[in-house]
């Protein structure tokens, strides 16, 4: 049935619930699961310019961008959920519009199911632009599973 599943994450509770659903479904169907984090260009430009100093185990410090720090934290959460669920995932990052990123990734990677949360970090923008889940449902050439919040 479904062999390649894609889910989009933005760090919100709703997207992490969608991630858990995608991994659970992938495990049940023995399907691969790809996780896509799409960074809006405005956020990318703002957060890459801000450095964070992180202490290292050997007592030295390391400079990374705020974006890299947030991305690392998100990826750690994704890997922890995948480990907890007992199913591997592949994590990808794109810069751009979330809907366009998910739809393009779906087409270029032969994805046959997209799993998204019904809302995420863009709640205010959704009132004007429409939600990512709505955009993916309308633009995707494959089945889309929308996960509702609790």
Coordinates of N, CA, C and O in Angstrom, one line a residue:
X1 N 0.8 -1.2 0.0 CA 0.0 0.0 0.0 C 0.9 1.2 0.0 O 1.2 1.8 -1.1
X2 N 1.3 1.7 1.2 CA 2.2 2.9 1.2 C 3.6 2.4 1.5 O 3.8 1.7 2.5
X3 N 4.6 2.8 0.7 CA 5.9 2.3 0.9 C 6.9 3.4 1.3 O 7.9 3.2 1.9
X4 N 6.5 4.7 1.0 CA 7.4 5.8 1.3 C 6.5 6.9 1.9 O 5.6 7.5 1.2
X5 N 6.7 7.3 3.2 CA 5.9 8.2 3.9 C 6.8 9.5 4.2 O 7.9 9.4 4.5
X6 N 6.2 10.6 4.0 CA 6.8 11.9 4.3 C 6.0 12.6 5.4 O 4.8 12.7 5.3
X7 N 6.7 13.2 6.3 CA 6.0 14.1 7.3 C 6.8 15.4 7.4 O 8.0 15.3 7.4
X8 N 6.1 16.4 7.6 CA 6.7 17.7 7.8 C 6.7 18.1 9.3 O 5.7 17.9 10.0
X9 N 7.8 18.6 9.8 CA 7.9 19.1 11.2 C 8.3 20.5 11.2 O 9.1 21.0 10.4
X10 N 7.9 21.2 12.3 CA 8.3 22.6 12.5 C 8.6 22.8 14.0 O 8.9 23.9 14.5
X11 N 8.6 21.7 14.8 CA 8.8 21.7 16.2 C 7.6 21.9 17.1 O 7.7 21.8 18.3
X12 N 6.5 22.2 16.4 CA 5.2 22.4 17.2 C 4.7 21.1 17.7 O 5.1 20.0 17.2
X13 N 3.9 21.1 18.7 CA 3.3 19.9 19.3 C 2.5 19.1 18.2 O 2.6 17.9 18.2
X14 N 1.8 19.9 17.4 CA 1.0 19.2 16.3 C 1.9 18.5 15.3 O 1.6 17.4 14.9
X15 N 3.0 19.1 14.9 CA 3.9 18.5 14.0 C 4.6 17.3 14.6 O 4.8 16.3 13.9
X16 N 4.9 17.3 15.9 CA 5.5 16.2 16.5 C 4.5 15.0 16.7 O 4.9 13.8 16.6
X17 N 3.2 15.3 16.9 CA 2.2 14.3 16.9 C 2.1 13.7 15.5 O 1.9 12.4 15.4
X18 N 2.2 14.5 14.4 CA 2.1 14.0 13.1 C 3.4 13.1 12.8 O 3.2 12.0 12.2
X19 N 4.5 13.5 13.4 CA 5.7 12.7 13.2 C 5.5 11.3 13.9 O 5.8 10.3 13.3
X20 N 5.0 11.3 15.1 CA 4.7 10.0 15.8 C 3.8 9.1 15.0 O 4.0 7.9 14.8
X21 N 2.7 9.7 14.4 CA 1.8 9.0 13.6 C 2.4 8.4 12.3 O 2.2 7.3 12.0
X22 N 3.3 9.2 11.7 CA 4.0 8.8 10.5 C 4.9 7.6 10.8 O 5.0 6.6 10.0
X23 N 5.6 7.7 11.9 CA 6.6 6.7 12.3 C 5.8 5.4 12.6 O 6.2 4.3 12.2
X24 N 4.7 5.5 13.4 CA 3.9 4.4 13.7 C 3.3 3.7 12.5 O 3.4 2.4 12.4
X25 N 2.8 4.5 11.6 CA 2.3 3.9 10.3 C 3.4 3.3 9.5 O 3.2 2.2 8.9
X26 N 4.6 4.0 9.4 CA 5.7 3.4 8.7 C 6.1 2.1 9.3 O 6.5 1.1 8.5
X27 N 6.2 2.0 10.6 CA 6.5 0.7 11.3 C 5.5 -0.4 10.9 O 5.9 -1.5 10.6
X28 N 4.2 -0.1 11.0 CA 3.2 -1.0 10.7 C 3.2 -1.5 9.3 O 3.0 -2.7 9.0
X29 N 3.5 -0.6 8.4 CA 3.4 -0.9 6.9 C 4.8 -1.3 6.4 O 4.9 -1.6 5.2
X30 N 5.8 -1.3 7.3 CA 7.2 -1.5 6.8 C 7.6 -0.6 5.7 O 8.2 -0.9 4.7
X31 N 7.2 0.7 5.9 CA 7.5 1.8 4.9 C 8.6 2.7 5.4 O 8.8 2.8 6.6
X32 N 9.3 3.3 4.5 CA 10.3 4.2 4.9 C 9.7 5.5 5.3 O 8.6 5.9 4.8
X33 N 10.3 6.3 6.2 CA 9.7 7.5 6.7 C 10.8 8.6 6.5 O 11.9 8.5 7.1
X34 N 10.4 9.6 5.7 CA 11.3 10.8 5.6 C 10.6 12.0 6.4 O 9.4 12.1 6.4
X35 N 11.5 12.7 7.0 CA 11.0 13.9 7.8 C 11.6 15.1 7.2 O 12.8 15.2 7.0
X36 N 10.8 16.1 6.9 CA 11.2 17.3 6.3 C 11.0 18.5 7.1 O 9.8 18.8 7.6
X37 N 12.0 19.3 7.4 CA 12.0 20.5 8.1 C 12.2 21.7 7.1 O 13.3 21.8 6.6
X38 N 11.2 22.5 6.9 CA 11.3 23.6 5.9 C 11.4 24.9 6.7 O 10.5 25.2 7.5
X39 N 12.5 25.6 6.4 CA 12.7 26.9 7.1 C 12.3 28.0 6.2 O 12.8 28.1 5.1
X40 N 11.4 28.9 6.7 CA 11.1 30.1 5.9 C 12.3 31.0 5.7 O 13.1 31.1 6.6
X41 N 12.5 31.5 4.5 CA 13.6 32.4 4.2 C 13.9 33.5 5.2 O 15.0 33.8 5.6
X42 N 12.8 34.1 5.7 CA 12.9 35.2 6.6 C 13.5 34.7 8.0 O 14.4 35.3 8.5
X43 N 13.1 33.6 8.4 CA 13.6 33.0 9.7 C 15.0 32.6 9.5 O 15.9 32.8 10.3
X44 N 15.3 32.0 8.3 CA 16.7 31.5 8.0 C 17.7 32.7 8.1 O 18.7 32.6 8.7
X45 N 17.3 33.8 7.4 CA 18.2 35.0 7.4 C 18.4 35.6 8.8 O 19.5 36.0 9.1
X46 N 17.3 35.6 9.6 CA 17.4 36.2 10.9 C 18.3 35.3 11.9 O 19.1 35.8 12.6
X47 N 18.0 34.0 11.9 CA 18.7 33.1 12.8 C 20.1 32.7 12.5 O 20.8 32.3 13.3
X48 N 20.4 32.8 11.2 CA 21.8 32.4 10.8 C 22.8 33.5 11.2 O 24.0 33.2 11.3
X49 N 22.3 34.7 11.3 CA 23.2 35.8 11.7 C 23.5 35.9 13.2 O 24.3 36.7 13.6
X50 N 22.8 35.2 14.0 CA 22.9 35.2 15.4 C 23.7 34.0 15.9 O 23.3 32.9 15.7
X51 N 24.9 34.3 16.6 CA 25.7 33.2 17.1 C 25.4 32.9 18.5 O 24.9 33.7 19.3
X52 N 25.6 31.6 18.8 CA 25.4 31.2 20.2 C 26.7 30.5 20.6 O 27.3 29.7 19.8
X53 N 27.2 30.7 21.8 CA 28.4 30.1 22.3 C 27.9 28.9 23.1 O 27.2 29.0 24.0
X54 N 28.5 27.7 22.7 CA 28.1 26.5 23.5 C 29.4 25.9 24.1 O 30.4 25.8 23.5
X55 N 29.3 25.5 25.4 CA 30.4 24.9 26.1 C 30.6 23.5 25.6 O 29.6 22.8 25.3
X56 N 31.9 23.1 25.5 CA 32.2 21.7 25.1 C 32.7 20.9 26.3 O 33.0 21.5 27.3
X57 N 32.7 19.6 26.1 CA 33.1 18.7 27.3 C 34.5 19.0 27.7 O 34.8 18.8 28.9
X58 N 35.4 19.4 26.7 CA 36.8 19.6 27.1 C 37.0 21.0 27.7 O 38.2 21.4 27.9
X59 N 36.0 21.8 27.9 CA 36.1 23.1 28.5 C 36.2 24.2 27.5 O 36.2 25.4 27.9
X60 N 36.4 23.9 26.3 CA 36.4 25.0 25.2 C 35.0 25.4 24.9 O 34.0 24.8 25.3
X61 N 34.9 26.4 24.1 CA 33.6 26.9 23.6 C 33.5 26.7 22.1 O 34.5 26.7 21.4
X62 N 32.3 26.6 21.6 CA 32.1 26.5 20.2 C 31.0 27.5 19.7 O 30.0 27.6 20.4
X63 N 31.2 28.2 18.6 CA 30.2 29.1 18.1 C 29.4 28.4 17.0 O 29.9 27.9 16.1
X64 N 28.1 28.5 17.2 CA 27.2 28.0 16.1 C 26.0 29.1 16.0 O 25.8 29.9 16.9
X65 N 25.4 29.0 14.9 CA 24.3 30.0 14.7 C 23.1 29.5 15.5 O 22.9 28.3 15.8
X66 N 22.2 30.5 15.8 CA 21.0 30.1 16.6 C 20.1 29.1 15.8 O 19.5 28.2 16.3
X67 N 20.1 29.3 14.4 CA 19.4 28.4 13.6 C 19.9 27.0 13.7 O 19.2 26.0 13.9
X68 N 21.3 26.8 13.7 CA 21.9 25.5 13.8 C 21.6 24.9 15.1 O 21.3 23.7 15.2
X69 N 21.6 25.7 16.2 CA 21.3 25.2 17.5 C 19.8 24.7 17.6 O 19.6 23.6 18.1
X70 N 18.9 25.4 17.0 CA 17.5 25.0 17.0 C 17.3 23.8 16.2 O 16.6 22.9 16.5
X71 N 18.0 23.8 15.0 CA 17.9 22.6 14.2 C 18.4 21.4 14.8 O 17.8 20.3 14.8
X72 N 19.6 21.5 15.5 CA 20.1 20.3 16.2 C 19.2 19.8 17.3 O 19.0 18.6 17.5
X73 N 18.6 20.7 18.1 CA 17.6 20.3 19.1 C 16.4 19.6 18.5 O 16.0 18.6 19.0
X74 N 15.9 20.1 17.4 CA 14.7 19.5 16.8 C 15.1 18.1 16.3 O 14.4 17.2 16.5
X75 N 16.3 18.0 15.6 CA 16.7 16.7 15.1 C 16.9 15.7 16.2 O 16.6 14.5 16.0
X76 N 17.4 16.1 17.4 CA 17.6 15.2 18.5 C 16.2 14.7 19.0 O 16.1 13.5 19.3
X77 N 15.2 15.6 19.0 CA 13.9 15.2 19.4 C 13.3 14.2 18.4 O 12.7 13.2 18.8
X78 N 13.5 14.4 17.1 CA 13.0 13.5 16.0 C 13.7 12.1 16.2 O 13.0 11.1 16.2
X79 N 15.0 12.1 16.4 CA 15.7 10.9 16.5 C 15.3 10.1 17.8 O 15.1 8.9 17.8
X80 N 15.0 10.9 18.9 CA 14.5 10.2 20.1 C 13.2 9.6 19.9 O 12.9 8.5 20.4
X81 N 12.3 10.3 19.2 CA 10.9 9.7 18.9 C 11.1 8.5 18.0 O 10.4 7.4 18.3
X82 N 11.9 8.5 17.0 CA 12.1 7.4 16.1 C 12.7 6.2 16.9 O 12.2 5.1 16.7
X83 N 13.6 6.4 17.8 CA 14.2 5.4 18.6 C 13.1 4.8 19.5 O 13.0 3.6 19.7
X84 N 12.4 5.7 20.2 CA 11.3 5.2 21.1 C 10.3 4.4 20.3 O 9.8 3.4 20.8
X85 N 9.9 4.8 19.1 CA 8.9 4.0 18.3 C 9.6 2.8 17.6 O 8.8 2.0 17.1
X86 N 10.9 2.7 17.6 CA 11.6 1.6 17.0 C 11.5 1.5 15.5 O 11.4 0.5 14.9
X87 N 11.6 2.7 14.8 CA 11.6 2.8 13.4 C 12.5 3.9 12.9 O 12.5 5.0 13.4
X88 N 13.4 3.6 11.9 CA 14.3 4.6 11.4 C 13.6 5.7 10.6 O 12.6 5.4 10.0
X89 N 14.2 6.9 10.6 CA 13.7 8.0 9.8 C 14.9 8.6 9.1 O 16.0 8.5 9.6
X90 N 14.7 9.3 8.0 CA 15.6 10.1 7.3 C 15.2 11.5 7.4 O 14.0 11.9 7.1
X91 N 16.1 12.4 7.9 CA 15.8 13.8 8.2 C 16.4 14.7 7.1 O 17.5 14.5 6.7
X92 N 15.5 15.6 6.6 CA 15.9 16.5 5.5 C 15.6 18.0 5.9 O 14.6 18.2 6.6
X93 N 16.3 18.9 5.4 CA 16.0 20.3 5.6 C 15.9 21.0 4.2 O 16.8 20.8 3.3
X94 N 15.0 22.0 4.1 CA 14.9 22.8 2.9 C 14.6 24.2 3.4 O 14.1 24.4 4.5
X95 N 15.0 25.2 2.6 CA 14.7 26.6 2.9 C 13.6 27.0 1.9 O 13.8 26.8 0.7
X96 N 12.5 27.6 2.3 CA 11.5 28.1 1.4 C 10.1 28.0 2.1 O 10.0 27.9 3.3
X97 N 9.1 27.9 1.2 CA 7.7 27.8 1.7 C 7.5 26.3 2.0 O 7.9 25.4 1.3
X98 N 6.8 26.1 3.2 CA 6.6 24.8 3.7 C 5.7 23.9 2.7 O 6.1 22.8 2.4
X99 N 4.7 24.5 2.2 CA 3.8 23.8 1.2 C 4.6 23.4 0.0 O 4.6 22.2 -0.4
X100 N 5.3 24.4 -0.6 CA 6.1 24.1 -1.8 C 7.1 23.0 -1.5 O 7.4 22.1 -2.3
X101 N 7.8 23.2 -0.4 CA 8.8 22.2 0.0 C 8.3 20.8 0.1 O 8.9 19.8 -0.4
X102 N 7.2 20.6 0.8 CA 6.6 19.3 1.0 C 6.1 18.7 -0.3 O 6.4 17.5 -0.6
X103 N 5.5 19.5 -1.1 CA 4.9 19.0 -2.4 C 6.1 18.7 -3.4 O 6.1 17.6 -4.0
X104 N 7.1 19.5 -3.4 CA 8.3 19.2 -4.3 C 9.0 18.0 -3.8 O 9.4 17.1 -4.6
X105 N 9.2 17.8 -2.5 CA 9.9 16.6 -2.0 C 9.1 15.4 -2.3 O 9.7 14.4 -2.7
X106 N 7.8 15.5 -2.2 CA 6.9 14.3 -2.5 C 7.1 13.9 -3.9 O 7.3 12.7 -4.2
X107 N 7.1 14.8 -4.8 CA 7.2 14.5 -6.2 C 8.6 14.0 -6.6 O 8.7 13.0 -7.4
X108 N 9.6 14.6 -6.0 CA 11.0 14.2 -6.4 C 11.5 13.0 -5.7 O 12.6 12.4 -6.1
X109 N 10.8 12.5 -4.7 CA 11.3 11.3 -3.9 C 10.3 10.1 -4.0 O 10.4 9.2 -3.1
X110 N 9.4 10.2 -4.9 CA 8.4 9.1 -5.0 C 7.7 8.7 -3.7 O 7.4 7.6 -3.4
X111 N 7.3 9.8 -3.0 CA 6.6 9.6 -1.8 C 5.1 9.2 -2.1 O 4.6 9.8 -3.1
X112 N 4.5 8.3 -1.4 CA 3.1 8.0 -1.7 C 2.1 8.3 -0.6 O 0.9 8.1 -0.8
X113 N 2.6 8.8 0.5 CA 1.7 9.3 1.6 C 2.4 10.5 2.3 O 3.6 10.3 2.7
X114 N 1.7 11.6 2.5 CA 2.2 12.7 3.3 C 1.4 12.8 4.6 O 0.2 12.7 4.5
X115 N 2.1 12.9 5.7 CA 1.4 13.0 7.0 C 1.8 14.4 7.6 O 2.9 14.7 7.7
X116 N 0.7 15.2 7.9 CA 1.0 16.6 8.4 C 0.0 16.8 9.6 O -1.0 16.2 9.7
X117 N 0.5 17.7 10.4 CA -0.4 18.2 11.5 C -1.4 19.2 11.0 O -1.2 19.8 10.0
X118 N -2.6 19.3 11.6 CA -3.6 20.2 11.2 C -3.2 21.6 11.4 O -3.8 22.5 10.7
X119 N -2.3 21.9 12.3 CA -1.8 23.3 12.5 C -0.4 23.1 13.1 O 0.0 22.1 13.6
X120 N 0.3 24.3 13.1 CA 1.6 24.2 13.6 C 2.0 25.6 14.1 O 1.2 26.3 14.7
X121 N 3.2 26.0 13.9 CA 3.7 27.3 14.4 C 3.1 28.5 13.7 O 3.2 29.5 14.2
X122 N 2.6 28.3 12.5 CA 2.1 29.4 11.7 C 0.6 29.7 11.9 O -0.1 30.0 11.0
X123 N 0.1 29.6 13.2 CA -1.3 29.8 13.4 C -1.8 31.2 13.0 O -2.8 31.3 12.4
X124 N -1.1 32.3 13.2 CA -1.5 33.6 12.9 C -1.5 33.8 11.4 O -2.5 34.3 10.8
X125 N -0.5 33.3 10.7 CA -0.4 33.4 9.2 C -1.5 32.6 8.6 O -1.9 32.9 7.4
X126 N -1.9 31.5 9.2 CA -2.9 30.6 8.6 C -4.2 31.4 8.4 O -4.9 31.1 7.4
X127 N -4.5 32.3 9.2 CA -5.8 33.1 9.0 C -5.8 33.8 7.7 O -6.8 34.0 7.1
X128 N -4.6 34.2 7.2 CA -4.5 35.0 6.0 C -4.1 34.1 4.8 O -4.8 34.1 3.7
X129 N -3.1 33.2 5.0 CA -2.6 32.5 3.9 C -3.1 31.1 3.7 O -3.0 30.4 2.7
X130 N -3.8 30.5 4.8 CA -4.2 29.1 4.7 C -3.1 28.3 5.4 O -1.9 28.6 5.3
X131 N -3.5 27.2 6.0 CA -2.5 26.4 6.7 C -1.7 25.5 5.7 O -2.0 25.3 4.6
X132 N -0.6 25.1 6.2 CA 0.3 24.2 5.5 C -0.5 22.9 5.1 O -0.4 22.5 4.0
X133 N -1.2 22.4 6.1 CA -2.0 21.1 5.8 C -3.0 21.3 4.7 O -3.1 20.5 3.8
X134 N -3.7 22.5 4.7 CA -4.6 22.7 3.6 C -3.9 22.9 2.2 O -4.4 22.3 1.2
X135 N -2.8 23.6 2.2 CA -2.0 23.7 1.0 C -1.5 22.4 0.5 O -1.6 22.1 -0.7
X136 N -1.0 21.5 1.4 CA -0.5 20.2 0.9 C -1.7 19.4 0.4 O -1.5 18.7 -0.6
X137 N -2.8 19.4 1.1 CA -4.0 18.6 0.6 C -4.4 19.0 -0.8 O -4.6 18.2 -1.6
X138 N -4.4 20.3 -1.0 CA -4.8 20.8 -2.4 C -3.8 20.6 -3.4 O -4.1 20.5 -4.6
X139 N -2.5 20.7 -3.1 CA -1.4 20.7 -4.1 C -0.7 19.3 -4.3 O -0.1 19.1 -5.3
X140 N -0.8 18.4 -3.3 CA -0.1 17.2 -3.4 C -0.8 16.2 -4.4 O -2.0 16.2 -4.5
X141 N 0.1 15.5 -5.1 CA -0.4 14.5 -6.1 C -0.6 13.1 -5.4 O -0.9 12.2 -6.1
X142 N -0.4 13.0 -4.1 CA -0.6 11.8 -3.4 C -1.5 11.9 -2.2 O -1.9 13.1 -1.9
X143 N -1.8 10.9 -1.6 CA -2.7 10.9 -0.4 C -2.0 11.7 0.7 O -0.8 11.7 0.9
X144 N -2.9 12.4 1.5 CA -2.4 13.2 2.6 C -3.2 12.9 3.8 O -4.5 12.9 3.8
X145 N -2.5 12.5 4.9 CA -3.2 12.2 6.2 C -3.0 13.4 7.1 O -1.8 13.8 7.4
X146 N -4.1 14.1 7.5 CA -4.0 15.2 8.4 C -4.3 14.7 9.8 O -5.3 14.2 10.1
X147 N -3.3 15.0 10.7 CA -3.4 14.6 12.1 C -4.0 15.7 12.9 O -3.4 16.8 13.0
X148 N -5.1 15.5 13.6 CA -5.8 16.5 14.4 C -5.1 16.6 15.8 O -4.6 15.6 16.3
X149 N -5.2 17.8 16.4 CA -4.6 17.9 17.7 C -5.5 17.2 18.7 O -6.7 16.9 18.4
X150 N -5.0 17.0 19.9 CA -5.8 16.3 21.0 C -7.0 17.1 21.4 O -7.0 18.3 21.3

